Amino acid sequence: MSNFSIGLSGLNAAQRALDVIGNNIANAATEGYHRQRVELSPAYSTDTGGILLGGGVDFEGVTRIIDGLLEQEILRQASSLEYVAQEHTTLQMVESAFGELSSSSGLNTAINEFFNAMGDLSAHPAEPIWQNQAVSTAETMAVRFRTLGQYLITLENQVILEAQNTIEQVNSLANRIAELNDDIQRIEISGTKANNLRDHRDQCISELSQLVGLQTQNREYGVVDVSVAGIAVVAGESATELETGLQGDGKYGIGIAGSYNYNSDIQGGRLGGLLSLKNQLLTGFHNQLDDLAAAIILQVNQIHVQGAGSEGSFTELTGWVMAGEALADFQPPVTDGKIYIRVTDTSTSQVTRNEIDIDVSSDTLTTIAAKIAAVTGLDASVNSSALSITADAGYEFDFLPAVLPSPTNSDLTGTSSPPTMSVSGIYIGQDNDTFTFTVVGSGDVGNGTLRLEVTDGDGADVATLNIGSGYAAQDMLEVGDSGIRISLTAGDLVDGNTFEVDVFSNTDTPGVLAATGINTFFSGSSASDIAVCSDITDSPGRIATALGSELTDNTNSVRLAELREQALSSLNNMTVEEFYRQLVADIGQTLSIKQMTRSSTEVLLQDLKNQQGDISGVNVNEEAAQLLVFQQMFQAMAKYLATVQSSISSVMEIV
């Protein structure tokens, strides 16, 4: 009867092999399928009459042909590819938005045209056509900034939304993997291999790896645990739901749903690429663009607030609405210092300069308004957190640094009548200062060796002015290279007499005027909200081109134009143009690196998949050849059984 056992075992083995081969061929195009192979072994042999006879063939099971290390590397590289592909695709959009490489109408051109217009205005400070051109180019530059700023904000919001959608896909796949783990475990506990379910589960893990970087751990009975960013998202048949959220440092991350504890260091997968874009790349480029806009706003405004335009001094100025009144909360930050306000009595033409002390730790907009309101000829108030300064009837005010026409302090003791001094000019020094003029010698102006020794606040020599022989009364004398001029009428002076002249390079040392929007050119604080102030667009003659008391000079417009060539500490000691070009170059360089990384990863992944195909893929031709082998085996075993049956029947007939 062993003959029948041998034949039946052969038929069973051939039938199982044909089933496996058929399954292989049927799944030749199935994504994630691994070729299967029947495992056969010789059956137990029996000793018959001293002769060891074979017992047929045993069917041991079905094995998946798989290289575990190769599969892990494919998961890792597929995850890396999706990560860099997401970054690369999005950065291509950013580069196109900036458009500096293919367009002559980009932001860099707009910035250059703005500063060029300021240069043109400096040559024609009082002519409306050049004033209008300056406003037009400024508005164009602001529009370019806002377009890019809003685009980056929109793109960042889209990235966040896409990350939220991706985490939903991650949760869905995690649940499916857990369900398949459960099915596989229940089947394999009974001793049966769930190869097709393993392939399905592994394909889900492969899809998950493309969404987020992961780690896997094999367990008993075919179960695989999956962790993401140190979180066990799949543990056996259980899945943990994830969510995206904002960390305390402003970065987005992922964590267990409801835990409010997020990890932003996500490596791999589309989700990792999205978080990298939001937390680093897009935010970094956006911050640089905002830094550039903020630097232009601040520097232009700090220069502009001190001047006045062809429309003259002011009767009323109102700043923009602040987030709060506390100076410590102002952005950009303000410091302790002094504001100097010139007030002109229009009926007498008398000009006074008034000093407003600013203490950041104690002052608010309301206390500043009260200090300004205490100045004769002025009133000030705060409405809805906006500072307003108003001149009384018959008065005007401005913040010009131009020297007052008469000395600040004087100690002249001439024997008859001392001369009268007239001061004019615009100080070109770097810091506010006080010049002390000391008389050397005695006698009448225009005679003898009479002279003035001029020193600054530190006692350093500034100039020596001859007011003795050779000097004609009321002739203007240049006080060194300071930009200040002085003249004296006839009169006598005494050796050692002194008088002082206050000179100013900055009438808003704490930066309060620029921060609150008083006589500013630009409003806003970033690329997305920069705009030309409505006072300027409504009246281009308000562009502060002059710093001199006559308001006919072009000093301030020259300073505005020269701002283009200044290296700014807030821009890493680069000029505006250099900083923007560096920003565009950074975008291009980053994009190039991502493109090279993507290309090399694609090549590597394809090579790994080719190796996987050689090991685990289904070759239809090879399967067909195996099909013939087992078909012939089945037929032969059937013939064998028929022969055995015939032999037994013949023996029985003889008996």
PDB file of C-alpha atoms in Angstrom, residues 343 372-379 390-397:
ATOM      1  CA  VAL A 343       7.993 124.659  16.892  1.00  0.00           C
ATOM      2  CA  ILE A 372       4.371 116.797  23.827  1.00  0.00           C
ATOM      3  CA  ALA A 373       1.166 118.570  24.861  1.00  0.00           C
ATOM      4  CA  ALA A 374       3.190 120.462  27.492  1.00  0.00           C
ATOM      5  CA  VAL A 375       5.160 122.172  24.700  1.00  0.00           C
ATOM      6  CA  THR A 376       3.944 125.668  23.907  1.00  0.00           C
ATOM      7  CA  GLY A 377       2.025 125.688  20.637  1.00  0.00           C
ATOM      8  CA  LEU A 378       1.378 121.927  20.526  1.00  0.00           C
ATOM      9  CA  ASP A 379      -1.265 119.470  21.578  1.00  0.00           C
ATOM     10  CA  THR A 390      -1.577 118.921  16.507  1.00  0.00           C
ATOM     11  CA  ALA A 391      -0.256 122.472  16.336  1.00  0.00           C
ATOM     12  CA  ASP A 392      -2.202 125.278  17.962  1.00  0.00           C
ATOM     13  CA  ALA A 393      -3.475 128.068  15.743  1.00  0.00           C
ATOM     14  CA  GLY A 394      -0.560 130.192  14.529  1.00  0.00           C
ATOM     15  CA  TYR A 395       2.040 127.435  15.036  1.00  0.00           C
ATOM     16  CA  GLU A 396       3.768 124.781  12.963  1.00  0.00           C
ATOM     17  CA  PHE A 397       6.082 121.970  13.963  1.00  0.00           C
TER      18      PHE A 397
END
